[in-house]
Short mmCIF file of C-alpha atoms in Angstrom, two decimals:
data_model
loop_
_atom_site.label_atom_id
_atom_site.label_comp_id
_atom_site.label_asym_id
_atom_site.label_seq_id
_atom_site.Cartn_x
_atom_site.Cartn_y
_atom_site.Cartn_z
CA MET A 1 -37.80 26.48 34.63
CA SER A 2 -36.35 24.29 31.90
CA CYS A 3 -34.55 25.58 28.79
CA HIS A 4 -37.34 24.21 26.58
CA SER A 5 -40.06 26.26 28.30
CA VAL A 6 -37.93 29.43 28.21
CA CYS A 7 -37.02 28.96 24.53
CA THR A 8 -40.62 28.19 23.60
CA ALA A 9 -42.00 31.18 25.49
CA SER A 10 -39.55 33.66 23.96
CA ARG A 11 -39.67 32.47 20.36
CA LYS A 12 -41.74 34.22 17.72
CA PRO A 13 -44.52 32.17 16.12
CA HIS A 14 -43.58 30.45 12.87
CA PHE A 15 -45.22 32.07 9.84
CA LEU A 16 -46.93 28.79 8.91
CA GLU A 17 -48.71 28.38 12.27
CA ALA A 18 -51.85 30.39 11.40
CA CYS A 19 -53.80 31.72 8.43
CA PHE A 20 -52.65 35.23 7.52
CA LEU A 21 -56.25 36.46 7.11
CA CYS A 22 -58.44 34.72 9.69
CA ARG A 23 -55.67 33.57 12.09
CA LYS A 24 -57.08 30.04 12.16
CA PRO A 25 -54.34 27.61 13.23
CA LEU A 26 -52.92 25.63 10.31
CA GLY A 27 -52.94 21.89 10.93
CA TYR A 28 -49.91 19.68 10.58
CA HIS A 29 -51.47 17.48 7.89
CA SER A 30 -53.74 20.06 6.26
CA ASP A 31 -53.36 21.97 3.03
CA ILE A 32 -51.75 25.39 3.19
CA PHE A 33 -52.54 27.84 0.40
CA MET A 34 -49.62 30.20 -0.23
CA TYR A 35 -49.67 33.68 -1.76
CA ARG A 36 -46.83 36.05 -2.66
CA GLY A 37 -44.07 33.81 -1.50
CA ASN A 38 -44.50 33.31 2.23
CA THR A 39 -48.06 34.26 3.13
CA PRO A 40 -50.06 31.19 4.28
CA PHE A 41 -53.84 30.76 4.17
CA CYS A 42 -56.10 28.01 5.51
CA SER A 43 -58.35 27.93 2.43
CA LYS A 44 -58.68 29.06 -1.16
CA GLU A 45 -61.39 31.47 0.01
CA CYS A 46 -59.12 33.25 2.51
CA ARG A 47 -56.35 33.48 -0.06
CA GLN A 48 -58.75 34.85 -2.70
CA GLU A 49 -60.07 37.46 -0.27
CA GLN A 50 -56.51 38.68 0.40
CA ILE A 51 -55.77 38.77 -3.35
CA GLU A 52 -58.86 40.94 -3.89
CA VAL A 53 -57.87 43.27 -1.03
CA ASP A 54 -54.35 43.62 -2.48
CA GLU A 55 -55.66 44.27 -6.00
CA SER A 56 -58.08 46.91 -4.69
CA THR A 57 -55.28 48.62 -2.76
CA GLU A 58 -52.99 48.55 -5.80
CA LYS A 59 -55.72 50.00 -8.06
CA LYS A 60 -56.34 52.84 -5.58
CA SER A 61 -52.62 53.51 -5.41
CA TRP A 62 -52.37 53.45 -9.21
CA LYS A 63 -55.32 55.86 -9.56
CA MET A 64 -53.76 58.26 -7.06
CA SER A 65 -50.39 58.23 -8.83
CA SER A 66 -52.13 58.56 -12.20
CA SER A 67 -54.13 61.62 -11.09
CA SER A 68 -51.02 63.25 -9.63
CA SER A 69 -49.13 62.69 -12.89
CA LYS A 70 -52.01 64.33 -14.80
CA SER A 71 -51.72 67.42 -12.62
CA ILE A 72 -47.98 67.52 -13.33
CA ARG A 73 -48.62 67.33 -17.08
CA LYS A 74 -51.16 70.16 -16.89
CA SER A 75 -48.67 72.50 -15.23
CA ASP A 76 -47.30 75.53 -17.03
CA PRO A 77 -44.57 74.52 -19.54
CA LYS A 78 -42.47 77.52 -18.45
CA ASP A 79 -42.19 75.98 -14.96
CA SER A 80 -40.65 72.73 -16.16
CA ALA A 81 -36.92 73.02 -16.69
CA SER A 82 -35.00 70.44 -18.67
CA ASP A 83 -32.77 69.66 -15.66
CA LYS A 84 -35.71 68.48 -13.49
CA THR A 85 -36.50 64.78 -13.23
CA ILE A 86 -40.09 63.70 -12.67
CA ARG A 87 -40.91 60.07 -12.05
CA THR A 88 -44.45 58.83 -12.41
CA GLY A 89 -46.10 55.46 -12.51
CA THR A 90 -46.33 52.37 -10.36
CA VAL A 91 -44.29 49.19 -10.41
CA VAL A 92 -46.23 46.05 -9.51
CA VAL A 93 -44.38 42.83 -8.76
CA ALA A 94 -46.31 39.64 -8.28
#
């Protein structure tokens, strides 16, 4: 077995070899649509679908953190001591 076949068999696929969403192979001379730095897509449609999935997930996460912060605010004021730290909210980086 040659070194080339061993190296090729054991290497991980390059991140630009296939569409992140549909796994369609990305051609050498075809357009690649990128999202969030290093996530490749074969078409605008695949990229848009992933953007919508991410936005939906982020909104659900935001709603969950928002509802949990409301329950914290509704708690009895006697229970909250000035030395306690409560962090609420969501940081979104695009």
